[in-house]
XYZ file of C-alpha atoms in Angstrom:
651
model
C 4.900 25.595 -51.359
C 2.730 25.387 -54.491
C -0.149 23.092 -53.450
C -2.923 23.283 -50.851
C -5.382 20.644 -49.680
C -8.923 21.886 -49.020
C -10.859 19.674 -46.569
C -13.616 21.971 -45.289
C -16.583 21.281 -47.537
C -15.360 19.818 -50.837
C -12.145 17.783 -50.836
C -9.819 19.348 -53.422
C -6.165 19.893 -54.257
C -5.340 23.435 -55.412
C -2.283 24.751 -57.242
C -0.511 28.059 -56.579
C -3.129 29.951 -58.640
C -6.042 28.419 -56.738
C -7.058 26.105 -59.574
C -8.287 22.600 -58.792
C -5.757 19.894 -59.660
C -7.009 16.412 -60.476
C -5.844 13.729 -58.049
C -7.192 10.289 -57.036
C -9.938 10.838 -54.431
C -8.665 8.043 -52.202
C -5.267 9.739 -52.343
C -6.791 13.032 -51.200
C -8.487 11.179 -48.333
C -5.094 9.758 -47.336
C -3.649 13.301 -47.388
C -6.529 14.536 -45.196
C -6.035 11.676 -42.728
C -2.266 12.206 -42.503
C -2.706 15.951 -41.981
C -5.101 15.274 -39.101
C -2.825 12.658 -37.538
C -0.478 14.233 -34.925
C 2.521 12.360 -36.326
C 1.554 12.971 -40.003
C 2.187 9.261 -40.584
C 0.325 5.972 -40.437
C 0.934 2.310 -41.100
C -0.260 0.638 -44.292
C -2.390 -1.788 -42.276
C -4.235 0.990 -40.425
C -4.946 2.910 -43.651
C -6.178 -0.255 -45.355
C -8.639 -0.936 -42.539
C -9.790 2.690 -42.524
C -10.501 2.963 -46.252
C -11.769 -0.571 -46.984
C -13.272 -1.998 -43.815
C -15.944 -4.049 -45.590
C -13.596 -6.334 -47.555
C -11.121 -9.021 -46.578
C -7.833 -7.728 -45.218
C -5.818 -9.120 -48.147
C -8.126 -7.317 -50.582
C -7.830 -4.101 -48.558
C -4.026 -4.310 -48.763
C -4.261 -4.869 -52.541
C -6.575 -1.852 -52.900
C -4.125 0.310 -50.949
C -1.206 -0.797 -53.136
C -3.148 0.207 -56.269
C -4.087 3.570 -54.749
C -0.495 4.277 -53.736
C 0.660 3.349 -57.232
C -1.802 5.831 -58.773
C -0.723 8.499 -56.257
C 2.929 7.888 -57.079
C 2.257 8.221 -60.809
C 0.316 11.457 -60.343
C 3.039 12.885 -58.078
C 5.590 12.276 -60.818
C 3.364 14.057 -63.337
C 3.036 17.070 -61.029
C 6.728 17.057 -60.158
C 5.985 17.141 -56.421
C 6.267 14.400 -53.827
C 3.676 14.842 -51.082
C 4.151 11.528 -49.266
C 6.984 9.153 -48.493
C 6.031 5.495 -48.939
C 7.902 2.693 -47.194
C 7.222 -1.003 -46.865
C 5.306 -0.458 -43.623
C 4.335 3.224 -43.364
C 3.135 6.254 -45.282
C 4.379 9.679 -44.088
C 3.261 13.093 -45.237
C 5.878 15.663 -46.238
C 4.129 18.795 -44.941
C 6.860 20.960 -46.491
C 5.421 20.372 -49.968
C 1.706 20.809 -49.298
C -0.481 23.030 -47.113
C -3.872 22.243 -45.599
C -6.737 24.550 -44.681
C -7.036 23.093 -41.164
C -3.306 23.200 -40.344
C -3.761 26.005 -37.814
C -6.108 23.787 -35.791
C -3.098 21.650 -34.897
C -1.392 24.677 -33.350
C -1.936 25.525 -29.656
C -4.953 27.815 -29.125
C -4.277 31.549 -29.333
C -3.737 33.315 -26.004
C -6.013 36.068 -27.300
C -9.397 34.320 -27.331
C -11.092 36.940 -29.505
C -8.443 36.918 -32.242
C -8.415 33.106 -32.122
C -12.202 33.045 -32.454
C -12.099 35.475 -35.371
C -9.680 33.182 -37.228
C -11.809 30.086 -36.574
C -15.070 31.735 -37.633
C -13.379 32.744 -40.890
C -12.240 29.159 -41.357
C -15.398 27.199 -40.532
C -17.766 28.073 -43.340
C -18.368 24.354 -43.932
C -17.757 21.071 -42.120
C -14.732 18.827 -42.565
C -15.195 16.539 -45.627
C -18.950 17.164 -45.595
C -19.285 16.576 -49.363
C -17.602 13.148 -49.370
C -19.878 10.182 -49.944
C -18.700 7.502 -47.540
C -19.780 3.870 -47.754
C -17.634 2.278 -45.068
C -18.196 2.581 -41.312
C -14.618 3.177 -40.156
C -14.038 6.169 -42.441
C -17.474 7.615 -41.675
C -16.817 7.382 -37.940
C -13.400 9.020 -38.324
C -14.855 11.926 -40.329
C -17.522 12.469 -37.652
C -14.851 12.452 -34.951
C -12.840 15.091 -36.816
C -15.919 17.252 -37.368
C -16.762 17.090 -33.662
C -13.155 17.785 -32.707
C -13.077 20.948 -34.840
C -16.492 22.078 -33.567
C -15.286 21.519 -30.007
C -12.253 23.707 -30.723
C -14.587 26.423 -32.029
C -16.884 26.007 -28.999
C -14.037 26.116 -26.456
C -12.507 29.194 -28.094
C -15.921 30.884 -28.154
C -16.477 30.100 -24.455
C -13.105 31.669 -23.677
C -14.101 34.789 -25.614
C -17.524 35.227 -23.974
C -16.275 36.880 -20.734
C -14.098 39.419 -22.590
C -16.495 40.241 -25.455
C -17.410 43.856 -24.637
C -17.777 45.801 -27.892
C -20.656 45.350 -30.337
C -18.312 43.750 -32.888
C -16.989 41.292 -30.290
C -20.523 40.282 -29.246
C -21.454 39.835 -32.924
C -18.394 37.610 -33.402
C -19.377 35.414 -30.437
C -22.913 35.188 -31.788
C -21.613 34.223 -35.246
C -19.598 31.382 -33.716
C -22.552 30.276 -31.579
C -24.775 30.114 -34.640
C -22.229 27.982 -36.513
C -22.214 25.497 -33.629
C -25.966 25.758 -33.142
C -26.507 24.778 -36.793
C -24.954 21.379 -35.996
C -25.989 21.064 -32.330
C -29.310 22.876 -31.852
C -29.879 21.154 -28.482
C -26.683 22.475 -26.897
C -28.090 24.417 -23.969
C -24.969 26.480 -23.399
C -25.031 27.638 -27.013
C -28.678 28.648 -26.599
C -27.663 30.502 -23.411
C -24.818 32.311 -25.191
C -27.173 33.324 -28.008
C -29.716 34.585 -25.494
C -26.999 36.582 -23.711
C -25.773 38.068 -26.990
C -29.292 39.021 -28.047
C -29.937 40.494 -24.604
C -26.821 42.650 -24.892
C -28.301 44.225 -28.045
C -31.338 45.353 -26.118
C -34.236 44.703 -28.499
C -35.903 41.511 -29.586
C -36.787 43.015 -32.961
C -33.092 43.664 -33.572
C -32.381 40.081 -32.523
C -34.912 38.770 -35.016
C -33.415 40.902 -37.799
C -29.946 39.651 -36.937
C -31.152 36.053 -37.033
C -32.727 36.643 -40.448
C -29.389 38.002 -41.669
C -27.525 35.035 -40.229
C -30.072 32.668 -41.751
C -29.521 34.220 -45.173
C -25.739 34.026 -44.725
C -25.806 30.414 -43.576
C -28.408 29.021 -45.960
C -28.154 31.519 -48.838
C -30.811 31.340 -51.561
C -31.625 27.662 -51.131
C -35.262 26.828 -51.803
C -35.279 24.770 -48.586
C -35.027 26.663 -45.337
C -33.020 25.606 -42.311
C -33.970 22.485 -40.433
C -37.353 22.858 -38.678
C -35.867 21.569 -35.434
C -33.149 24.217 -35.569
C -35.787 26.937 -36.025
C -37.699 25.614 -32.995
C -34.579 25.964 -30.878
C -34.018 29.522 -32.123
C -37.622 30.209 -31.154
C -36.721 29.015 -27.652
C -33.980 31.654 -27.545
C -36.445 34.455 -28.236
C -39.089 33.032 -25.913
C -36.529 32.679 -23.148
C -35.865 36.429 -23.385
C -39.593 37.158 -22.896
C -40.037 34.604 -20.123
C -42.416 32.498 -22.256
C -42.656 28.771 -21.715
C -41.894 27.212 -25.073
C -44.671 24.973 -26.428
C -43.860 22.724 -29.388
C -45.802 23.745 -32.490
C -47.206 21.239 -34.887
C -46.022 21.639 -38.454
C -48.105 19.739 -40.980
C -45.326 19.858 -43.538
C -42.901 18.418 -41.016
C -44.803 15.974 -38.760
C -43.063 15.011 -35.534
C -40.645 12.130 -35.861
C -41.246 9.280 -33.448
C -37.846 8.156 -32.244
C -37.337 4.441 -31.627
C -37.115 3.322 -28.026
C -33.454 2.835 -27.223
C -34.044 1.468 -23.737
C -33.325 3.277 -20.484
C -31.543 6.592 -20.945
C -28.443 7.450 -18.990
C -29.018 9.163 -15.659
C -28.397 12.892 -15.657
C -25.107 13.522 -13.792
C -25.329 15.255 -10.404
C -23.134 18.214 -9.504
C -22.384 19.722 -6.116
C -20.685 23.095 -5.733
C -18.903 23.290 -2.364
C -18.500 26.809 -0.960
C -15.150 27.701 0.626
C -15.683 26.919 4.317
C -12.151 27.744 5.539
C -10.246 30.992 5.395
C -6.679 32.163 5.874
C -5.783 35.292 7.816
C -7.087 38.458 6.215
C -9.668 36.764 4.013
C -12.724 37.371 6.220
C -14.177 40.184 4.027
C -14.138 37.861 1.040
C -15.943 34.858 2.534
C -19.519 36.191 2.304
C -18.790 37.249 -1.268
C -17.401 33.825 -2.167
C -20.397 32.038 -0.598
C -22.811 34.273 -2.508
C -20.843 33.832 -5.716
C -20.987 30.027 -5.547
C -24.713 30.237 -4.743
C -25.188 32.446 -7.837
C -23.474 29.829 -9.988
C -25.548 27.025 -8.423
C -28.823 28.817 -9.153
C -27.732 29.655 -12.713
C -26.957 25.987 -13.412
C -30.331 24.844 -12.047
C -31.955 25.944 -15.332
C -30.094 23.246 -17.284
C -31.512 19.807 -18.022
C -28.142 18.216 -18.827
C -27.008 18.240 -15.198
C -28.747 17.937 -11.819
C -27.449 20.440 -9.252
C -27.425 19.842 -5.493
C -29.104 22.703 -3.593
C -26.826 25.260 -1.848
C -27.974 24.296 1.676
C -27.094 20.621 1.168
C -23.841 21.604 -0.559
C -22.830 23.655 2.487
C -23.605 20.707 4.806
C -21.514 18.333 2.664
C -18.630 20.818 2.657
C -18.511 20.866 6.483
C -18.491 17.086 6.953
C -15.301 15.241 7.796
C -16.435 12.206 5.756
C -17.062 14.322 2.674
C -16.194 11.560 0.183
C -18.626 9.052 1.731
C -21.429 11.617 1.727
C -20.808 12.459 -1.932
C -20.875 8.760 -2.833
C -24.109 8.173 -0.851
C -25.866 10.907 -2.795
C -24.715 9.549 -6.210
C -22.916 12.781 -7.044
C -20.831 12.618 -10.240
C -19.062 16.002 -10.211
C -17.714 18.164 -7.390
C -16.724 21.817 -7.717
C -14.197 22.351 -4.936
C -13.292 25.921 -3.978
C -10.462 27.417 -1.966
C -9.460 30.984 -1.106
C -5.965 32.353 -0.639
C -4.320 35.740 -0.230
C -4.610 38.524 2.283
C -5.281 42.233 2.695
C -7.328 43.895 -0.027
C -6.851 41.126 -2.594
C -7.668 37.437 -2.599
C -7.983 34.711 -5.185
C -10.664 32.058 -5.496
C -9.312 28.736 -6.781
C -11.946 26.404 -8.262
C -11.501 22.886 -9.590
C -14.089 20.589 -11.142
C -13.526 16.965 -10.151
C -15.046 13.848 -11.696
C -15.694 11.919 -8.499
C -15.579 8.360 -9.929
C -11.819 8.475 -10.552
C -10.931 11.694 -8.682
C -9.783 13.351 -11.929
C -9.518 17.144 -12.071
C -11.106 17.954 -15.436
C -10.970 21.752 -15.137
C -9.463 24.354 -12.809
C -9.062 28.108 -12.749
C -8.179 30.958 -10.408
C -10.108 34.241 -10.077
C -8.516 37.336 -8.530
C -10.844 39.480 -6.392
C -10.343 43.090 -5.287
C -12.176 44.195 -2.139
C -13.120 47.541 -3.723
C -14.916 45.980 -6.689
C -16.540 42.814 -5.349
C -20.062 43.720 -6.465
C -18.972 44.454 -10.028
C -16.923 41.270 -10.200
C -19.599 38.969 -8.808
C -21.772 38.612 -11.905
C -18.835 38.408 -14.330
C -17.037 35.684 -12.374
C -20.289 33.770 -11.818
C -20.997 33.777 -15.555
C -17.473 32.625 -16.428
C -17.601 29.776 -13.916
C -21.094 28.701 -15.061
C -20.099 28.545 -18.715
C -16.866 26.695 -17.949
C -18.560 24.108 -15.702
C -21.268 23.330 -18.222
C -18.857 22.975 -21.127
C -16.476 20.744 -19.192
C -19.226 18.443 -17.894
C -20.634 18.043 -21.389
C -17.190 17.159 -22.755
C -16.551 14.684 -19.946
C -19.963 13.048 -20.429
C -19.173 12.578 -24.132
C -15.929 10.880 -23.121
C -17.832 8.666 -20.678
C -20.137 7.558 -23.504
C -17.036 6.291 -25.299
C -16.027 4.357 -22.176
C -19.487 2.920 -21.660
C -20.091 1.559 -25.174
C -18.719 -1.743 -23.942
C -19.577 -2.104 -20.228
C -17.549 -5.319 -19.859
C -14.434 -3.687 -21.344
C -14.918 -0.640 -19.139
C -15.222 -2.824 -16.024
C -11.955 -4.623 -16.755
C -10.309 -1.286 -17.543
C -11.320 0.088 -14.123
C -9.963 -3.037 -12.410
C -6.691 -2.557 -14.269
C -6.541 1.077 -13.178
C -7.008 -0.011 -9.566
C -4.069 -2.424 -9.775
C -1.907 0.247 -11.420
C -2.138 2.417 -8.304
C 0.276 -0.026 -6.644
C 3.925 0.063 -7.662
C 4.775 -3.619 -7.140
C 5.422 -5.948 -10.056
C 2.628 -8.519 -9.384
C -0.052 -5.780 -9.389
C 1.386 -4.223 -12.541
C 1.071 -7.576 -14.305
C -2.454 -8.068 -12.928
C -3.334 -4.659 -14.378
C -1.948 -5.705 -17.767
C -4.078 -8.870 -17.677
C -7.233 -6.833 -16.981
C -6.447 -4.404 -19.804
C -5.929 -7.324 -22.208
C -9.267 -8.795 -21.124
C -10.890 -5.430 -21.872
C -9.473 -5.623 -25.410
C -11.084 -9.039 -25.932
C -14.461 -7.327 -25.433
C -13.543 -4.168 -27.363
C -10.383 -4.534 -29.533
C -10.005 -0.794 -30.250
C -10.637 0.444 -26.686
C -8.022 3.204 -26.536
C -7.824 3.575 -22.713
C -6.998 -0.148 -22.324
C -4.239 0.152 -24.932
C -2.853 3.158 -23.018
C -3.050 1.148 -19.812
C -1.014 -1.707 -21.309
C 1.610 0.801 -22.459
C 1.874 2.154 -18.905
C 2.305 -1.334 -17.424
C 5.322 -1.952 -19.653
C 7.027 1.362 -18.833
C 6.299 0.823 -15.109
C 7.756 -2.709 -15.266
C 10.910 -1.312 -16.929
C 11.327 1.219 -14.105
C 10.703 -1.239 -11.282
C 12.818 -4.130 -12.568
C 15.695 -1.728 -13.506
C 17.199 -4.365 -15.826
C 17.387 -2.056 -18.832
C 15.125 -4.382 -20.879
C 14.558 -2.324 -24.041
C 11.889 -4.734 -25.290
C 9.565 -3.594 -22.489
C 9.867 -0.005 -23.697
C 9.318 -1.060 -27.311
C 6.077 -2.741 -26.203
C 5.076 0.423 -24.331
C 5.735 2.530 -27.440
C 3.812 0.105 -29.683
C 0.711 0.077 -27.479
C 0.832 3.862 -27.021
C 0.806 4.323 -30.807
C -2.091 1.864 -31.076
C -3.976 3.860 -28.416
C -3.456 7.067 -30.421
C -4.687 5.394 -33.606
C -7.786 4.075 -31.791
C -8.622 7.375 -30.084
C -6.853 10.368 -31.593
C -8.662 12.870 -29.359
C -7.969 10.938 -26.140
C -5.058 12.007 -24.013
C -3.863 8.606 -22.734
C -2.005 7.440 -25.840
C -0.008 10.673 -26.186
C 0.868 10.600 -22.492
C 2.157 7.030 -22.644
C 4.033 7.681 -25.890
C 5.769 10.581 -24.177
C 6.803 8.409 -21.227
C 8.019 5.547 -23.452
C 9.974 7.874 -25.753
C 11.634 9.483 -22.746
C 12.808 6.143 -21.348
C 14.029 5.125 -24.816
C 16.106 8.304 -24.982
C 13.919 10.128 -27.516
C 13.688 13.255 -25.386
C 12.520 15.679 -28.115
C 9.836 13.220 -29.259
C 8.757 12.801 -25.647
C 8.391 16.562 -25.197
C 6.347 16.765 -28.412
C 3.995 13.926 -27.382
C 3.408 15.337 -23.896
C 2.850 18.818 -25.304
C 0.071 17.318 -27.437
C -1.296 15.529 -24.365
C -1.372 18.790 -22.394
C -3.090 20.572 -25.297
C -5.805 17.903 -25.337
C -6.262 17.980 -21.550
C -4.789 21.169 -20.054
C -6.182 20.500 -16.549
C -5.082 16.851 -16.246
C -2.644 16.972 -13.337
C -0.891 13.661 -14.097
C -0.168 14.781 -17.661
C 1.316 18.045 -16.383
C 3.468 16.016 -13.948
C 4.729 13.670 -16.681
C 5.453 16.694 -18.891
C 7.458 18.244 -16.038
C 9.470 15.042 -15.612
C 10.297 14.995 -19.321
C 11.369 18.651 -19.203
C 13.810 17.798 -16.401
C 15.379 15.168 -18.667
C 15.278 17.659 -21.565
C 17.553 19.931 -19.483
C 14.816 22.551 -19.043
C 14.466 22.507 -15.237
C 12.898 25.961 -14.910
C 10.009 25.058 -17.228
C 9.787 21.716 -15.449
C 9.356 23.469 -12.111
C 6.550 25.631 -13.549
C 4.774 22.527 -14.867
C 5.106 20.547 -11.644
C 3.780 23.471 -9.601
C 0.804 23.595 -11.973
C 0.271 19.854 -11.420
C 0.458 20.274 -7.631
C -1.968 23.208 -7.849
C -4.428 20.975 -9.724
C -3.829 18.023 -7.391
C -2.833 19.458 -3.986
C -2.796 16.076 -2.188
C -0.449 14.797 -4.855
C 1.445 11.500 -5.095
C 5.134 11.378 -4.202
C 6.249 11.293 -7.823
C 5.141 14.952 -8.261
C 7.336 16.044 -5.354
C 10.200 13.875 -6.568
C 10.048 15.637 -9.938
C 9.982 19.043 -8.207
C 13.035 18.038 -6.169
C 14.925 16.913 -9.284
C 14.154 20.160 -11.117
C 15.247 22.196 -8.081
C 18.523 20.270 -7.821
C 19.285 20.992 -11.492
C 18.736 24.703 -10.817
C 21.137 24.588 -7.853
C 18.254 25.163 -5.414
C 19.330 22.394 -3.037
C 17.348 23.583 -0.002
C 14.214 23.750 -2.147
C 14.914 20.226 -3.432
C 15.097 18.935 0.149
C 11.864 20.790 0.963
C 10.049 18.895 -1.802
C 11.495 15.587 -0.531
C 10.393 16.347 3.065
C 6.790 16.599 1.823
C 6.854 13.076 0.334
C 4.918 10.353 2.147
C 7.782 7.917 1.415
C 10.900 10.042 1.090
C 13.056 6.900 0.901
C 12.409 6.886 -2.866
C 14.621 9.997 -3.082
C 17.495 8.959 -0.782
C 20.145 9.437 -3.507
C 18.822 12.890 -4.389
C 18.747 13.827 -0.681
C 22.359 12.700 -0.288
C 23.494 14.724 -3.321
C 21.596 17.830 -2.166
C 23.062 17.734 1.343
C 26.533 17.179 -0.128
C 26.180 20.213 -2.416
C 25.124 22.261 0.635
C 28.325 21.135 2.380
C 26.631 19.041 5.073
C 28.635 15.835 4.764
C 27.175 14.235 7.893
C 23.598 14.377 6.574
C 24.774 13.308 3.115
C 26.422 10.167 4.545
C 23.190 9.282 6.387
C 21.258 9.173 3.110
C 24.049 7.327 1.296
C 23.753 4.591 3.922
C 19.971 4.437 3.547
C 20.252 4.264 -0.247
C 22.750 1.402 -0.077
C 20.445 -0.580 2.210
C 17.848 -0.791 -0.575
C 20.243 -0.917 -3.548
C 23.735 -2.067 -2.492
C 24.944 -2.437 -6.101
C 24.209 1.155 -7.147
C 26.954 2.587 -9.377
C 26.969 6.268 -10.352
C 28.399 5.869 -13.873
C 26.159 2.891 -14.717
C 23.089 4.815 -13.551
C 24.015 7.952 -15.501
C 24.603 5.851 -18.628
C 21.029 4.538 -18.449
C 19.164 7.702 -17.404
C 18.330 9.854 -20.499
C 19.545 13.434 -20.044
C 19.783 15.771 -23.000
C 22.773 17.903 -22.005
C 26.102 16.834 -20.530
C 26.150 19.545 -17.833
C 23.197 17.854 -16.182
C 24.982 14.488 -15.980
C 28.105 16.196 -14.651
C 26.007 18.005 -12.037
C 24.408 14.757 -10.807
C 27.779 12.989 -10.823
C 29.368 15.792 -8.822
C 26.694 15.688 -6.120
C 26.628 11.905 -5.842
C 30.448 11.660 -5.705
C 30.629 14.354 -3.030
C 28.031 12.456 -1.003
C 30.175 9.320 -1.064
C 28.708 7.106 -3.805
């Protein structure tokens, strides 16, 4: 591979010797966009609107044709073809060209410190920071990419904080924090990480010397120093270490900027941390520790201005109430940290999950193992890890909410659509689609509404069971539109995965849902959809791991989770386990055929016949071979296994 695209800082194309190769700038921008796109492809119409949003559409198409013609000519001169151009799409051939940010599209490293070291080495400059942009769409996309990469750096750094022990590891964390701080000097968690790193070094004078070295490294020999606001925030770091209340200083050379009044600011979100109020046998020694630990975290978070924290006494009262949800709603609480203990003897684990109360979404979860002999030593470390995680996740979720709330009318219709989608009958599915379409009238590129429409089509295909491929094509189309409108939002990838699965594109479905899980690793519904796809991909053991993760994140889960667990268990020959999953379903009638097959494989023909009869009451025309012809399964053994069980049951 002889060529490499550089996007961090200056946009350049380099040859094998590292020399800059001339290439049309718009062509390089197209390369950068295609590299960032998960599918490495985009339609001509979308690229035209991105690059020339201030001209008529016909003119934008003409401009794109000229650019592609120049790119084609230059490719021929270089003897390398970087893109494939069709009548409707442009696709990157990543085999012929590298990109400096390619590793950012890989799953994060399991070793947080080594992952952080690689990212710090990569992020000397921002993505496309030297490009002069005159159109709004491209400018907005570049900002989104910059924030996405900074978020990756921030998340990796937060993962490295708890395990950074040596002086070199602490210095690495501090280096990353300073890179982020340069762009986001008001990020309180970054200020807190810097303060912690400086504290670990013991002396403020050393901290000041280190900052001077970092300042020289970051700003070099420029005649202008770093931004005055950034220096004020660094001053806050040092003053925080000495317990000094920071007072803004007037700088005659940089008078204070009076910001225009933008109307009422958004209310600060409220958070309640519920202590574990129940215990299983053998956990009594851990309960006082867990209560104290959650109180430590609560007090630590009280120093932040980005979130309002409910006091521990009130949190304990809320946790004991039977009408917990009503109490949380009455107190206008946005986020709930729910905690649960499990285990026995000398070891227990504390399971914590952060829930966005408005839609009951689990946005983060983790499990912490506790040893009775080292509770005191563990307390501070676990408290710090939970505090950092909570703050980072709330900030990310609030940024996402800002996207939702740009168009209040669209958001309202989207929420109505989501409410209808909770019901699995056809009229409500179509009502949901109508609400999502209304949302798009108010905000045409509202990605969640496009994802919602995609889901209505795939749901309608499943419920009507007519095999109408056009419904799935519509689902796929709207899922791709949702991805184009919001590349860092999980909904489009999730719906693309579901649509591709039902269309028989099992490998593409796995790829899309893997991307969805990478974007939102604690989203239970995504994990459940991924598990379902893995069952169809003939990977039932991985599917079972994923569905157990989903159930762990969403313990009071919908029936579809348990149905997926039962299907995976059946494929593994664990028929008793499959029936156990089905017994936990609120409406186990959905799985009558699977129950019949499982009982038949266990040799209990009487029970199998009972479920065959129940299945025929709801679907008298069911035919095994017709059903297996429609259901996408990657490997033949899986179809044979289902056929064997269903035939033995009496279908």
